[in-house]
Protein backbone atom coordinates (compact mmCIF):
# COMPACT_ATOMS: atom_id res chain seq x y z
CA UNK A 1 0.00 0.00 0.00
CA UNK A 2 1.31 3.46 -0.93
CA UNK A 3 -0.13 6.94 -0.45
CA UNK A 4 0.52 10.09 -2.49
CA UNK A 5 -0.47 13.55 -1.24
CA UNK A 6 -0.13 15.45 -4.51
CA UNK A 7 2.50 17.85 -3.16
CA UNK A 8 5.38 16.72 -5.36
CA UNK A 9 6.52 18.44 -8.56
CA UNK A 10 4.74 17.98 -11.85
CA UNK A 11 6.09 15.16 -14.01
CA UNK A 12 7.35 16.19 -17.45
CA UNK A 13 8.12 13.59 -20.11
CA UNK A 14 8.83 13.79 -23.84
CA UNK A 15 7.71 11.46 -26.61
CA UNK A 16 9.43 13.14 -29.53
CA UNK A 17 6.31 15.11 -30.48
CA UNK A 18 6.55 17.44 -27.49
CA UNK A 19 6.45 17.51 -23.72
CA UNK A 20 3.69 15.87 -21.69
CA UNK A 21 3.01 17.27 -18.21
CA UNK A 22 1.22 15.22 -15.55
CA UNK A 23 0.37 16.55 -12.07
CA UNK A 24 2.03 14.94 -9.06
CA UNK A 25 0.09 11.81 -8.03
CA UNK A 26 -2.57 12.03 -5.35
CA UNK A 27 -4.35 9.07 -3.83
CA UNK A 28 -3.93 5.67 -2.18
CA UNK A 29 -2.69 2.62 -4.07
CA UNK A 30 -3.25 -0.99 -3.05
CA UNK A 31 -2.34 -3.97 -5.23
CA UNK A 32 -1.77 -7.70 -4.68
CA UNK A 33 1.63 -9.28 -5.01
CA UNK A 34 2.00 -11.85 -7.77
CA UNK A 35 2.02 -15.54 -6.81
CA UNK A 36 3.44 -16.53 -10.21
CA UNK A 37 6.09 -15.70 -12.78
CA UNK A 38 5.37 -16.09 -16.49
CA UNK A 39 6.85 -15.57 -19.93
CA UNK A 40 3.86 -13.55 -21.19
CA UNK A 41 1.53 -11.05 -19.54
CA UNK A 42 -1.42 -9.04 -20.90
CA UNK A 43 -3.03 -5.79 -19.72
CA UNK A 44 -6.43 -4.98 -21.21
CA UNK A 45 -5.85 -1.29 -21.75
CA UNK A 46 -4.42 2.08 -20.92
CA UNK A 47 -5.49 5.55 -22.00
CA UNK A 48 -3.06 7.78 -23.90
CA UNK A 49 -4.21 11.36 -23.23
CA UNK A 50 -3.22 14.60 -21.53
CA UNK A 51 -3.29 14.38 -17.74
CA UNK A 52 -2.83 10.58 -17.73
CA UNK A 53 0.55 8.95 -17.12
CA UNK A 54 0.81 5.16 -17.37
CA UNK A 55 3.91 3.10 -16.71
CA UNK A 56 4.45 -0.61 -17.28
CA UNK A 57 6.66 -2.19 -14.61
CA UNK A 58 8.52 -5.36 -15.62
CA UNK A 59 10.44 -7.27 -12.93
CA UNK A 60 12.91 -10.09 -13.50
CA UNK A 61 13.03 -12.29 -10.37
CA UNK A 62 15.39 -14.83 -11.95
CA UNK A 63 19.13 -15.34 -12.06
CA UNK A 64 19.59 -14.61 -15.79
CA UNK A 65 19.08 -11.51 -17.93
CA UNK A 66 15.56 -11.36 -19.41
CA UNK A 67 15.12 -10.12 -22.97
CA UNK A 68 11.61 -8.68 -23.14
CA UNK A 69 9.39 -7.09 -25.77
CA UNK A 70 6.60 -4.74 -24.69
CA UNK A 71 4.05 -4.76 -27.52
CA UNK A 72 1.39 -2.03 -27.62
CA UNK A 73 -1.77 -2.56 -29.66
CA UNK A 74 -4.44 0.02 -30.46
CA UNK A 75 -8.15 -0.50 -30.08
CA UNK A 76 -9.37 -0.88 -33.69
CA UNK A 77 -5.79 -1.48 -34.89
CA UNK A 78 -6.72 -1.26 -38.57
CA UNK A 79 -7.14 2.50 -38.12
CA UNK A 80 -3.52 3.07 -37.09
CA UNK A 81 0.04 2.24 -38.04
CA UNK A 82 1.73 -0.59 -36.15
CA UNK A 83 3.79 0.32 -33.09
CA UNK A 84 7.31 -1.10 -32.96
CA UNK A 85 7.90 -3.34 -29.90
CA UNK A 86 9.79 -1.77 -27.01
CA UNK A 87 12.86 -3.93 -26.42
CA UNK A 88 14.14 -4.36 -22.86
CA UNK A 89 17.10 -6.16 -21.30
CA UNK A 90 16.41 -6.64 -17.60
CA UNK A 91 19.17 -7.76 -15.26
CA UNK A 92 18.52 -10.42 -12.60
CA UNK A 93 16.37 -9.20 -9.70
CA UNK A 94 15.96 -5.78 -11.32
CA UNK A 95 12.95 -4.00 -12.78
CA UNK A 96 12.38 -1.59 -15.67
CA UNK A 97 9.62 1.03 -15.93
CA UNK A 98 8.25 1.78 -19.41
CA UNK A 99 6.58 5.21 -19.46
CA UNK A 100 3.95 5.20 -22.20
CA UNK A 101 4.14 9.00 -22.39
CA UNK A 102 7.67 8.69 -23.75
CA UNK A 103 6.80 6.27 -26.57
CA UNK A 104 7.17 8.04 -29.90
CA UNK A 105 4.38 8.09 -32.48
CA UNK A 106 1.60 6.97 -30.12
CA UNK A 107 -1.68 8.50 -31.23
CA UNK A 108 -3.04 11.00 -28.64
CA UNK A 109 -6.44 10.36 -27.07
CA UNK A 110 -6.31 6.67 -27.90
CA UNK A 111 -6.58 3.37 -26.03
CA UNK A 112 -3.96 0.64 -26.17
CA UNK A 113 -3.63 -2.84 -24.71
CA UNK A 114 -0.26 -4.19 -23.62
CA UNK A 115 1.34 -7.57 -24.38
CA UNK A 116 4.61 -8.19 -22.51
CA UNK A 117 6.66 -11.10 -23.83
CA UNK A 118 9.84 -12.65 -22.46
CA UNK A 119 11.74 -13.93 -25.49
CA UNK A 120 14.24 -16.29 -23.86
CA UNK A 121 12.10 -18.43 -21.51
CA UNK A 122 13.06 -16.26 -18.54
CA UNK A 123 9.81 -15.61 -16.58
CA UNK A 124 9.01 -12.09 -15.38
CA UNK A 125 6.25 -10.23 -13.48
CA UNK A 126 4.31 -7.26 -14.91
CA UNK A 127 2.04 -4.55 -13.53
CA UNK A 128 0.66 -1.18 -14.64
CA UNK A 129 0.88 2.07 -12.65
CA UNK A 130 -1.37 4.95 -13.79
CA UNK A 131 -1.64 8.53 -12.52
CA UNK A 132 -4.66 10.67 -13.40
CA UNK A 133 -4.84 14.45 -12.93
CA UNK A 134 -5.84 17.74 -14.54
CA UNK A 135 -7.06 18.08 -17.28
CA UNK A 136 -8.28 14.48 -17.05
CA UNK A 137 -11.80 14.15 -15.65
CA UNK A 138 -10.49 11.57 -13.16
CA UNK A 139 -8.09 12.22 -10.29
CA UNK A 140 -6.13 9.49 -8.55
CA UNK A 141 -3.45 6.85 -8.87
CA UNK A 142 -3.92 3.11 -9.37
CA UNK A 143 -1.98 -0.08 -10.06
CA UNK A 144 -3.00 -3.31 -11.74
CA UNK A 145 -1.32 -6.69 -11.97
CA UNK A 146 -1.27 -8.00 -15.54
CA UNK A 147 -2.73 -11.40 -16.41
CA UNK A 148 -0.41 -14.33 -17.17
CA UNK A 149 -3.24 -16.42 -18.70
CA UNK A 150 -6.29 -16.15 -20.90
CA UNK A 151 -9.66 -17.75 -20.15
CA UNK A 152 -13.06 -18.25 -21.76
CA UNK A 153 -15.08 -17.30 -18.65
CA UNK A 154 -14.42 -14.42 -16.25
CA UNK A 155 -16.23 -13.06 -13.19
CA UNK A 156 -16.30 -9.31 -12.47
CA UNK A 157 -17.59 -8.72 -8.94
CA UNK A 158 -18.54 -5.07 -9.56
CA UNK A 159 -18.66 -4.14 -13.20
CA UNK A 160 -21.59 -1.76 -13.29
CA UNK A 161 -21.74 1.87 -12.26
CA UNK A 162 -23.18 3.11 -8.96
CA UNK A 163 -24.56 6.46 -7.82
CA UNK A 164 -21.10 7.54 -6.65
CA UNK A 165 -18.83 5.84 -9.19
CA UNK A 166 -18.56 4.96 -12.84
CA UNK A 167 -17.63 1.44 -13.80
CA UNK A 168 -16.32 -0.26 -16.92
CA UNK A 169 -15.24 -3.73 -18.03
CA UNK A 170 -12.49 -4.14 -20.62
CA UNK A 171 -11.66 -7.20 -22.73
CA UNK A 172 -8.45 -7.83 -24.69
CA UNK A 173 -8.01 -10.64 -27.20
CA UNK A 174 -4.33 -11.56 -27.61
CA UNK A 175 -5.27 -13.95 -30.41
CA UNK A 176 -4.75 -15.83 -32.57
CA UNK A 177 -8.52 -16.32 -33.16
CA UNK A 178 -11.44 -13.88 -33.14
CA UNK A 179 -13.71 -14.29 -30.10
CA UNK A 180 -17.47 -13.99 -29.72
CA UNK A 181 -18.26 -12.27 -26.41
CA UNK A 182 -21.39 -12.69 -24.29
CA UNK A 183 -22.14 -10.99 -20.97
CA UNK A 184 -24.42 -12.24 -18.18
CA UNK A 185 -25.61 -10.37 -15.07
CA UNK A 186 -25.96 -12.32 -11.81
CA UNK A 187 -29.28 -11.54 -10.12
CA UNK A 188 -30.51 -13.53 -7.11
CA UNK A 189 -28.69 -16.70 -8.18
CA UNK A 190 -29.95 -16.34 -11.75
CA UNK A 191 -28.07 -15.37 -14.90
CA UNK A 192 -29.57 -12.77 -17.22
CA UNK A 193 -27.94 -12.29 -20.59
CA UNK A 194 -27.09 -8.69 -21.38
CA UNK A 195 -27.71 -8.91 -25.11
CA UNK A 196 -26.57 -5.35 -25.80
CA UNK A 197 -23.08 -6.21 -24.54
CA UNK A 198 -22.54 -9.09 -26.98
CA UNK A 199 -19.81 -8.37 -29.50
CA UNK A 200 -17.24 -9.92 -31.79
CA UNK A 201 -13.70 -9.15 -30.67
CA UNK A 202 -11.08 -9.57 -33.36
CA UNK A 203 -7.72 -11.10 -32.56
CA UNK A 204 -5.21 -8.52 -31.29
CA UNK A 205 -7.91 -6.01 -30.36
CA UNK A 206 -9.64 -4.76 -27.19
CA UNK A 207 -13.03 -3.36 -26.21
CA UNK A 208 -14.88 -1.67 -23.37
CA UNK A 209 -18.13 -3.58 -22.94
CA UNK A 210 -21.50 -1.84 -23.14
CA UNK A 211 -23.09 -2.57 -19.75
CA UNK A 212 -26.21 -0.45 -20.22
CA UNK A 213 -29.06 -2.21 -18.44
CA UNK A 214 -26.77 -4.22 -16.16
CA UNK A 215 -28.00 -2.45 -13.04
CA UNK A 216 -26.22 -0.56 -10.30
CA UNK A 217 -22.99 -2.19 -9.15
CA UNK A 218 -23.78 -5.29 -11.20
CA UNK A 219 -21.81 -8.51 -10.93
CA UNK A 220 -21.20 -9.85 -14.41
CA UNK A 221 -19.82 -12.94 -16.12
CA UNK A 222 -17.99 -12.53 -19.41
CA UNK A 223 -18.02 -15.58 -21.68
CA UNK A 224 -15.85 -15.86 -24.79
CA UNK A 225 -15.60 -18.45 -27.54
CA UNK A 226 -11.79 -18.28 -27.31
CA UNK A 227 -9.49 -17.29 -24.43
CA UNK A 228 -9.40 -13.55 -23.67
CA UNK A 229 -8.33 -11.32 -20.77
CA UNK A 230 -10.82 -9.27 -18.73
CA UNK A 231 -10.41 -6.48 -16.17
CA UNK A 232 -12.51 -3.72 -14.64
CA UNK A 233 -12.18 -0.16 -13.37
CA UNK A 234 -14.11 2.00 -10.92
CA UNK A 235 -13.85 5.80 -10.88
CA UNK A 236 -15.38 8.21 -8.38
CA UNK A 237 -17.80 10.62 -10.07
CA UNK A 238 -16.59 13.48 -7.90
CA UNK A 239 -13.46 13.83 -5.83
CA UNK A 240 -10.56 11.43 -5.57
CA UNK A 241 -10.55 7.72 -6.30
CA UNK A 242 -9.67 5.18 -9.02
CA UNK A 243 -9.29 1.41 -8.91
CA UNK A 244 -8.08 -1.02 -11.57
CA UNK A 245 -8.68 -4.73 -11.02
CA UNK A 246 -8.18 -7.98 -12.92
CA UNK A 247 -11.30 -10.10 -13.21
CA UNK A 248 -11.43 -13.65 -11.81
CA UNK A 249 -10.92 -16.42 -14.37
CA UNK A 250 -13.00 -19.61 -14.08
CA UNK A 251 -10.24 -22.21 -13.47
CA UNK A 252 -11.69 -24.82 -15.82
CA UNK A 253 -11.58 -22.34 -18.74
CA UNK A 254 -8.02 -21.06 -18.26
CA UNK A 255 -5.62 -21.46 -21.17
CA UNK A 256 -1.93 -20.60 -21.32
CA UNK A 257 -0.97 -17.99 -23.88
CA UNK A 258 0.40 -19.41 -27.12
CA UNK A 259 4.09 -19.25 -28.00
CA UNK A 260 5.49 -15.93 -29.13
CA UNK A 261 6.49 -15.93 -32.78
mmCIF file of C-alpha atoms in Angstrom:
data_model
loop_
_atom_site.group_PDB
_atom_site.id
_atom_site.type_symbol
_atom_site.label_atom_id
_atom_site.label_comp_id
_atom_site.label_asym_id
_atom_site.label_seq_id
_atom_site.Cartn_x
_atom_site.Cartn_y
_atom_site.Cartn_z
ATOM 1 C CA UNK A 1 0.000 0.000 0.000
ATOM 2 C CA UNK A 2 1.309 3.458 -0.933
ATOM 3 C CA UNK A 3 -0.128 6.939 -0.449
ATOM 4 C CA UNK A 4 0.523 10.088 -2.491
ATOM 5 C CA UNK A 5 -0.467 13.548 -1.235
ATOM 6 C CA UNK A 6 -0.129 15.454 -4.515
ATOM 7 C CA UNK A 7 2.502 17.851 -3.158
ATOM 8 C CA UNK A 8 5.381 16.725 -5.361
ATOM 9 C CA UNK A 9 6.521 18.444 -8.559
ATOM 10 C CA UNK A 10 4.744 17.978 -11.851
ATOM 11 C CA UNK A 11 6.089 15.156 -14.015
ATOM 12 C CA UNK A 12 7.345 16.185 -17.449
ATOM 13 C CA UNK A 13 8.118 13.589 -20.114
ATOM 14 C CA UNK A 14 8.835 13.793 -23.835
ATOM 15 C CA UNK A 15 7.711 11.459 -26.607
ATOM 16 C CA UNK A 16 9.429 13.144 -29.529
ATOM 17 C CA UNK A 17 6.314 15.111 -30.480
ATOM 18 C CA UNK A 18 6.552 17.441 -27.492
ATOM 19 C CA UNK A 19 6.449 17.514 -23.717
ATOM 20 C CA UNK A 20 3.686 15.874 -21.687
ATOM 21 C CA UNK A 21 3.013 17.271 -18.213
ATOM 22 C CA UNK A 22 1.223 15.217 -15.549
ATOM 23 C CA UNK A 23 0.370 16.551 -12.066
ATOM 24 C CA UNK A 24 2.028 14.941 -9.060
ATOM 25 C CA UNK A 25 0.088 11.808 -8.032
ATOM 26 C CA UNK A 26 -2.568 12.035 -5.351
ATOM 27 C CA UNK A 27 -4.354 9.068 -3.825
ATOM 28 C CA UNK A 28 -3.930 5.675 -2.181
ATOM 29 C CA UNK A 29 -2.695 2.616 -4.075
ATOM 30 C CA UNK A 30 -3.252 -0.994 -3.055
ATOM 31 C CA UNK A 31 -2.338 -3.967 -5.232
ATOM 32 C CA UNK A 32 -1.773 -7.698 -4.678
ATOM 33 C CA UNK A 33 1.627 -9.281 -5.010
ATOM 34 C CA UNK A 34 2.002 -11.846 -7.773
ATOM 35 C CA UNK A 35 2.018 -15.537 -6.814
ATOM 36 C CA UNK A 36 3.442 -16.531 -10.213
ATOM 37 C CA UNK A 37 6.086 -15.698 -12.783
ATOM 38 C CA UNK A 38 5.369 -16.087 -16.488
ATOM 39 C CA UNK A 39 6.845 -15.569 -19.934
ATOM 40 C CA UNK A 40 3.865 -13.553 -21.189
ATOM 41 C CA UNK A 41 1.525 -11.054 -19.540
ATOM 42 C CA UNK A 42 -1.420 -9.040 -20.897
ATOM 43 C CA UNK A 43 -3.032 -5.788 -19.719
ATOM 44 C CA UNK A 44 -6.434 -4.983 -21.208
ATOM 45 C CA UNK A 45 -5.854 -1.294 -21.746
ATOM 46 C CA UNK A 46 -4.420 2.082 -20.924
ATOM 47 C CA UNK A 47 -5.488 5.554 -22.004
ATOM 48 C CA UNK A 48 -3.064 7.784 -23.896
ATOM 49 C CA UNK A 49 -4.206 11.359 -23.226
ATOM 50 C CA UNK A 50 -3.222 14.599 -21.535
ATOM 51 C CA UNK A 51 -3.293 14.378 -17.743
ATOM 52 C CA UNK A 52 -2.834 10.583 -17.730
ATOM 53 C CA UNK A 53 0.550 8.951 -17.122
ATOM 54 C CA UNK A 54 0.806 5.162 -17.367
ATOM 55 C CA UNK A 55 3.907 3.096 -16.712
ATOM 56 C CA UNK A 56 4.446 -0.614 -17.278
ATOM 57 C CA UNK A 57 6.659 -2.186 -14.611
ATOM 58 C CA UNK A 58 8.520 -5.365 -15.622
ATOM 59 C CA UNK A 59 10.443 -7.270 -12.927
ATOM 60 C CA UNK A 60 12.915 -10.087 -13.504
ATOM 61 C CA UNK A 61 13.033 -12.292 -10.372
ATOM 62 C CA UNK A 62 15.392 -14.826 -11.946
ATOM 63 C CA UNK A 63 19.133 -15.338 -12.063
ATOM 64 C CA UNK A 64 19.595 -14.606 -15.789
ATOM 65 C CA UNK A 65 19.076 -11.511 -17.933
ATOM 66 C CA UNK A 66 15.564 -11.358 -19.411
ATOM 67 C CA UNK A 67 15.124 -10.122 -22.973
ATOM 68 C CA UNK A 68 11.608 -8.683 -23.136
ATOM 69 C CA UNK A 69 9.388 -7.094 -25.773
ATOM 70 C CA UNK A 70 6.598 -4.736 -24.694
ATOM 71 C CA UNK A 71 4.047 -4.764 -27.519
ATOM 72 C CA UNK A 72 1.393 -2.034 -27.624
ATOM 73 C CA UNK A 73 -1.771 -2.555 -29.657
ATOM 74 C CA UNK A 74 -4.437 0.025 -30.458
ATOM 75 C CA UNK A 75 -8.149 -0.498 -30.085
ATOM 76 C CA UNK A 76 -9.368 -0.878 -33.692
ATOM 77 C CA UNK A 77 -5.786 -1.478 -34.887
ATOM 78 C CA UNK A 78 -6.716 -1.264 -38.571
ATOM 79 C CA UNK A 79 -7.136 2.499 -38.123
ATOM 80 C CA UNK A 80 -3.518 3.072 -37.092
ATOM 81 C CA UNK A 81 0.038 2.236 -38.042
ATOM 82 C CA UNK A 82 1.731 -0.594 -36.153
ATOM 83 C CA UNK A 83 3.790 0.319 -33.093
ATOM 84 C CA UNK A 84 7.306 -1.098 -32.961
ATOM 85 C CA UNK A 85 7.896 -3.343 -29.900
ATOM 86 C CA UNK A 86 9.786 -1.767 -27.014
ATOM 87 C CA UNK A 87 12.861 -3.929 -26.421
ATOM 88 C CA UNK A 88 14.136 -4.363 -22.858
ATOM 89 C CA UNK A 89 17.102 -6.157 -21.304
ATOM 90 C CA UNK A 90 16.413 -6.641 -17.603
ATOM 91 C CA UNK A 91 19.172 -7.758 -15.261
ATOM 92 C CA UNK A 92 18.517 -10.422 -12.604
ATOM 93 C CA UNK A 93 16.368 -9.195 -9.697
ATOM 94 C CA UNK A 94 15.961 -5.783 -11.321
ATOM 95 C CA UNK A 95 12.950 -3.997 -12.783
ATOM 96 C CA UNK A 96 12.375 -1.588 -15.668
ATOM 97 C CA UNK A 97 9.618 1.032 -15.930
ATOM 98 C CA UNK A 98 8.250 1.779 -19.412
ATOM 99 C CA UNK A 99 6.582 5.208 -19.461
ATOM 100 C CA UNK A 100 3.953 5.200 -22.203
ATOM 101 C CA UNK A 101 4.139 9.002 -22.389
ATOM 102 C CA UNK A 102 7.673 8.686 -23.752
ATOM 103 C CA UNK A 103 6.796 6.271 -26.570
ATOM 104 C CA UNK A 104 7.172 8.043 -29.899
ATOM 105 C CA UNK A 105 4.379 8.094 -32.485
ATOM 106 C CA UNK A 106 1.605 6.971 -30.122
ATOM 107 C CA UNK A 107 -1.678 8.503 -31.231
ATOM 108 C CA UNK A 108 -3.037 10.995 -28.639
ATOM 109 C CA UNK A 109 -6.443 10.355 -27.072
ATOM 110 C CA UNK A 110 -6.311 6.671 -27.904
ATOM 111 C CA UNK A 111 -6.584 3.375 -26.035
ATOM 112 C CA UNK A 112 -3.964 0.637 -26.173
ATOM 113 C CA UNK A 113 -3.630 -2.837 -24.714
ATOM 114 C CA UNK A 114 -0.264 -4.186 -23.618
ATOM 115 C CA UNK A 115 1.338 -7.565 -24.375
ATOM 116 C CA UNK A 116 4.614 -8.187 -22.506
ATOM 117 C CA UNK A 117 6.661 -11.100 -23.831
ATOM 118 C CA UNK A 118 9.845 -12.646 -22.465
ATOM 119 C CA UNK A 119 11.738 -13.933 -25.486
ATOM 120 C CA UNK A 120 14.235 -16.287 -23.865
ATOM 121 C CA UNK A 121 12.100 -18.430 -21.514
ATOM 122 C CA UNK A 122 13.058 -16.256 -18.540
ATOM 123 C CA UNK A 123 9.815 -15.609 -16.581
ATOM 124 C CA UNK A 124 9.005 -12.087 -15.381
ATOM 125 C CA UNK A 125 6.251 -10.227 -13.484
ATOM 126 C CA UNK A 126 4.315 -7.263 -14.912
ATOM 127 C CA UNK A 127 2.040 -4.549 -13.534
ATOM 128 C CA UNK A 128 0.657 -1.183 -14.636
ATOM 129 C CA UNK A 129 0.883 2.068 -12.654
ATOM 130 C CA UNK A 130 -1.371 4.949 -13.789
ATOM 131 C CA UNK A 131 -1.635 8.526 -12.518
ATOM 132 C CA UNK A 132 -4.661 10.675 -13.399
ATOM 133 C CA UNK A 133 -4.838 14.446 -12.926
ATOM 134 C CA UNK A 134 -5.838 17.738 -14.541
ATOM 135 C CA UNK A 135 -7.065 18.082 -17.277
ATOM 136 C CA UNK A 136 -8.277 14.475 -17.053
ATOM 137 C CA UNK A 137 -11.805 14.151 -15.646
ATOM 138 C CA UNK A 138 -10.490 11.567 -13.161
ATOM 139 C CA UNK A 139 -8.090 12.215 -10.291
ATOM 140 C CA UNK A 140 -6.126 9.492 -8.552
ATOM 141 C CA UNK A 141 -3.449 6.851 -8.871
ATOM 142 C CA UNK A 142 -3.918 3.113 -9.373
ATOM 143 C CA UNK A 143 -1.976 -0.075 -10.063
ATOM 144 C CA UNK A 144 -3.005 -3.310 -11.736
ATOM 145 C CA UNK A 145 -1.315 -6.688 -11.967
ATOM 146 C CA UNK A 146 -1.272 -7.997 -15.540
ATOM 147 C CA UNK A 147 -2.731 -11.400 -16.411
ATOM 148 C CA UNK A 148 -0.410 -14.331 -17.172
ATOM 149 C CA UNK A 149 -3.245 -16.419 -18.696
ATOM 150 C CA UNK A 150 -6.292 -16.153 -20.895
ATOM 151 C CA UNK A 151 -9.659 -17.750 -20.145
ATOM 152 C CA UNK A 152 -13.060 -18.246 -21.760
ATOM 153 C CA UNK A 153 -15.080 -17.304 -18.649
ATOM 154 C CA UNK A 154 -14.419 -14.420 -16.248
ATOM 155 C CA UNK A 155 -16.230 -13.059 -13.186
ATOM 156 C CA UNK A 156 -16.302 -9.312 -12.470
ATOM 157 C CA UNK A 157 -17.594 -8.725 -8.943
ATOM 158 C CA UNK A 158 -18.544 -5.075 -9.565
ATOM 159 C CA UNK A 159 -18.660 -4.142 -13.203
ATOM 160 C CA UNK A 160 -21.589 -1.759 -13.295
ATOM 161 C CA UNK A 161 -21.741 1.868 -12.262
ATOM 162 C CA UNK A 162 -23.180 3.110 -8.959
ATOM 163 C CA UNK A 163 -24.557 6.462 -7.824
ATOM 164 C CA UNK A 164 -21.103 7.537 -6.650
ATOM 165 C CA UNK A 165 -18.828 5.836 -9.187
ATOM 166 C CA UNK A 166 -18.555 4.964 -12.835
ATOM 167 C CA UNK A 167 -17.627 1.435 -13.803
ATOM 168 C CA UNK A 168 -16.319 -0.259 -16.921
ATOM 169 C CA UNK A 169 -15.238 -3.733 -18.033
ATOM 170 C CA UNK A 170 -12.486 -4.142 -20.617
ATOM 171 C CA UNK A 171 -11.656 -7.198 -22.731
ATOM 172 C CA UNK A 172 -8.452 -7.831 -24.695
ATOM 173 C CA UNK A 173 -8.012 -10.643 -27.197
ATOM 174 C CA UNK A 174 -4.325 -11.557 -27.614
ATOM 175 C CA UNK A 175 -5.269 -13.947 -30.411
ATOM 176 C CA UNK A 176 -4.746 -15.832 -32.568
ATOM 177 C CA UNK A 177 -8.521 -16.318 -33.155
ATOM 178 C CA UNK A 178 -11.439 -13.884 -33.142
ATOM 179 C CA UNK A 179 -13.712 -14.285 -30.102
ATOM 180 C CA UNK A 180 -17.472 -13.989 -29.719
ATOM 181 C CA UNK A 181 -18.258 -12.271 -26.414
ATOM 182 C CA UNK A 182 -21.395 -12.693 -24.292
ATOM 183 C CA UNK A 183 -22.143 -10.993 -20.972
ATOM 184 C CA UNK A 184 -24.418 -12.236 -18.180
ATOM 185 C CA UNK A 185 -25.610 -10.374 -15.074
ATOM 186 C CA UNK A 186 -25.961 -12.315 -11.812
ATOM 187 C CA UNK A 187 -29.281 -11.536 -10.121
ATOM 188 C CA UNK A 188 -30.515 -13.529 -7.113
ATOM 189 C CA UNK A 189 -28.686 -16.698 -8.182
ATOM 190 C CA UNK A 190 -29.953 -16.344 -11.750
ATOM 191 C CA UNK A 191 -28.070 -15.375 -14.902
ATOM 192 C CA UNK A 192 -29.572 -12.767 -17.218
ATOM 193 C CA UNK A 193 -27.944 -12.289 -20.593
ATOM 194 C CA UNK A 194 -27.093 -8.688 -21.382
ATOM 195 C CA UNK A 195 -27.708 -8.909 -25.108
ATOM 196 C CA UNK A 196 -26.566 -5.350 -25.804
ATOM 197 C CA UNK A 197 -23.076 -6.213 -24.542
ATOM 198 C CA UNK A 198 -22.535 -9.087 -26.979
ATOM 199 C CA UNK A 199 -19.811 -8.373 -29.503
ATOM 200 C CA UNK A 200 -17.240 -9.920 -31.793
ATOM 201 C CA UNK A 201 -13.703 -9.148 -30.672
ATOM 202 C CA UNK A 202 -11.079 -9.571 -33.355
ATOM 203 C CA UNK A 203 -7.718 -11.100 -32.560
ATOM 204 C CA UNK A 204 -5.214 -8.517 -31.294
ATOM 205 C CA UNK A 205 -7.910 -6.005 -30.360
ATOM 206 C CA UNK A 206 -9.635 -4.764 -27.194
ATOM 207 C CA UNK A 207 -13.027 -3.362 -26.210
ATOM 208 C CA UNK A 208 -14.875 -1.670 -23.370
ATOM 209 C CA UNK A 209 -18.127 -3.585 -22.943
ATOM 210 C CA UNK A 210 -21.497 -1.842 -23.144
ATOM 211 C CA UNK A 211 -23.089 -2.573 -19.748
ATOM 212 C CA UNK A 212 -26.210 -0.452 -20.218
ATOM 213 C CA UNK A 213 -29.055 -2.215 -18.442
ATOM 214 C CA UNK A 214 -26.773 -4.223 -16.161
ATOM 215 C CA UNK A 215 -28.000 -2.454 -13.037
ATOM 216 C CA UNK A 216 -26.215 -0.564 -10.303
ATOM 217 C CA UNK A 217 -22.988 -2.192 -9.150
ATOM 218 C CA UNK A 218 -23.782 -5.285 -11.202
ATOM 219 C CA UNK A 219 -21.815 -8.508 -10.926
ATOM 220 C CA UNK A 220 -21.196 -9.853 -14.415
ATOM 221 C CA UNK A 221 -19.816 -12.943 -16.117
ATOM 222 C CA UNK A 222 -17.985 -12.528 -19.413
ATOM 223 C CA UNK A 223 -18.021 -15.584 -21.682
ATOM 224 C CA UNK A 224 -15.851 -15.856 -24.795
ATOM 225 C CA UNK A 225 -15.597 -18.454 -27.540
ATOM 226 C CA UNK A 226 -11.789 -18.279 -27.309
ATOM 227 C CA UNK A 227 -9.486 -17.287 -24.432
ATOM 228 C CA UNK A 228 -9.396 -13.552 -23.670
ATOM 229 C CA UNK A 229 -8.329 -11.323 -20.768
ATOM 230 C CA UNK A 230 -10.822 -9.272 -18.725
ATOM 231 C CA UNK A 231 -10.405 -6.484 -16.167
ATOM 232 C CA UNK A 232 -12.507 -3.718 -14.642
ATOM 233 C CA UNK A 233 -12.175 -0.161 -13.371
ATOM 234 C CA UNK A 234 -14.107 2.002 -10.916
ATOM 235 C CA UNK A 235 -13.848 5.803 -10.882
ATOM 236 C CA UNK A 236 -15.381 8.215 -8.380
ATOM 237 C CA UNK A 237 -17.800 10.617 -10.075
ATOM 238 C CA UNK A 238 -16.585 13.480 -7.899
ATOM 239 C CA UNK A 239 -13.459 13.828 -5.834
ATOM 240 C CA UNK A 240 -10.558 11.431 -5.572
ATOM 241 C CA UNK A 241 -10.549 7.721 -6.303
ATOM 242 C CA UNK A 242 -9.667 5.183 -9.024
ATOM 243 C CA UNK A 243 -9.290 1.406 -8.908
ATOM 244 C CA UNK A 244 -8.080 -1.020 -11.574
ATOM 245 C CA UNK A 245 -8.684 -4.730 -11.018
ATOM 246 C CA UNK A 246 -8.177 -7.976 -12.918
ATOM 247 C CA UNK A 247 -11.300 -10.101 -13.213
ATOM 248 C CA UNK A 248 -11.428 -13.652 -11.810
ATOM 249 C CA UNK A 249 -10.922 -16.424 -14.370
ATOM 250 C CA UNK A 250 -12.996 -19.607 -14.079
ATOM 251 C CA UNK A 251 -10.241 -22.209 -13.470
ATOM 252 C CA UNK A 252 -11.686 -24.819 -15.819
ATOM 253 C CA UNK A 253 -11.584 -22.340 -18.740
ATOM 254 C CA UNK A 254 -8.018 -21.062 -18.261
ATOM 255 C CA UNK A 255 -5.620 -21.460 -21.171
ATOM 256 C CA UNK A 256 -1.934 -20.605 -21.320
ATOM 257 C CA UNK A 257 -0.970 -17.995 -23.884
ATOM 258 C CA UNK A 258 0.397 -19.409 -27.118
ATOM 259 C CA UNK A 259 4.089 -19.249 -27.998
ATOM 260 C CA UNK A 260 5.494 -15.925 -29.125
ATOM 261 C CA UNK A 261 6.492 -15.933 -32.785
#
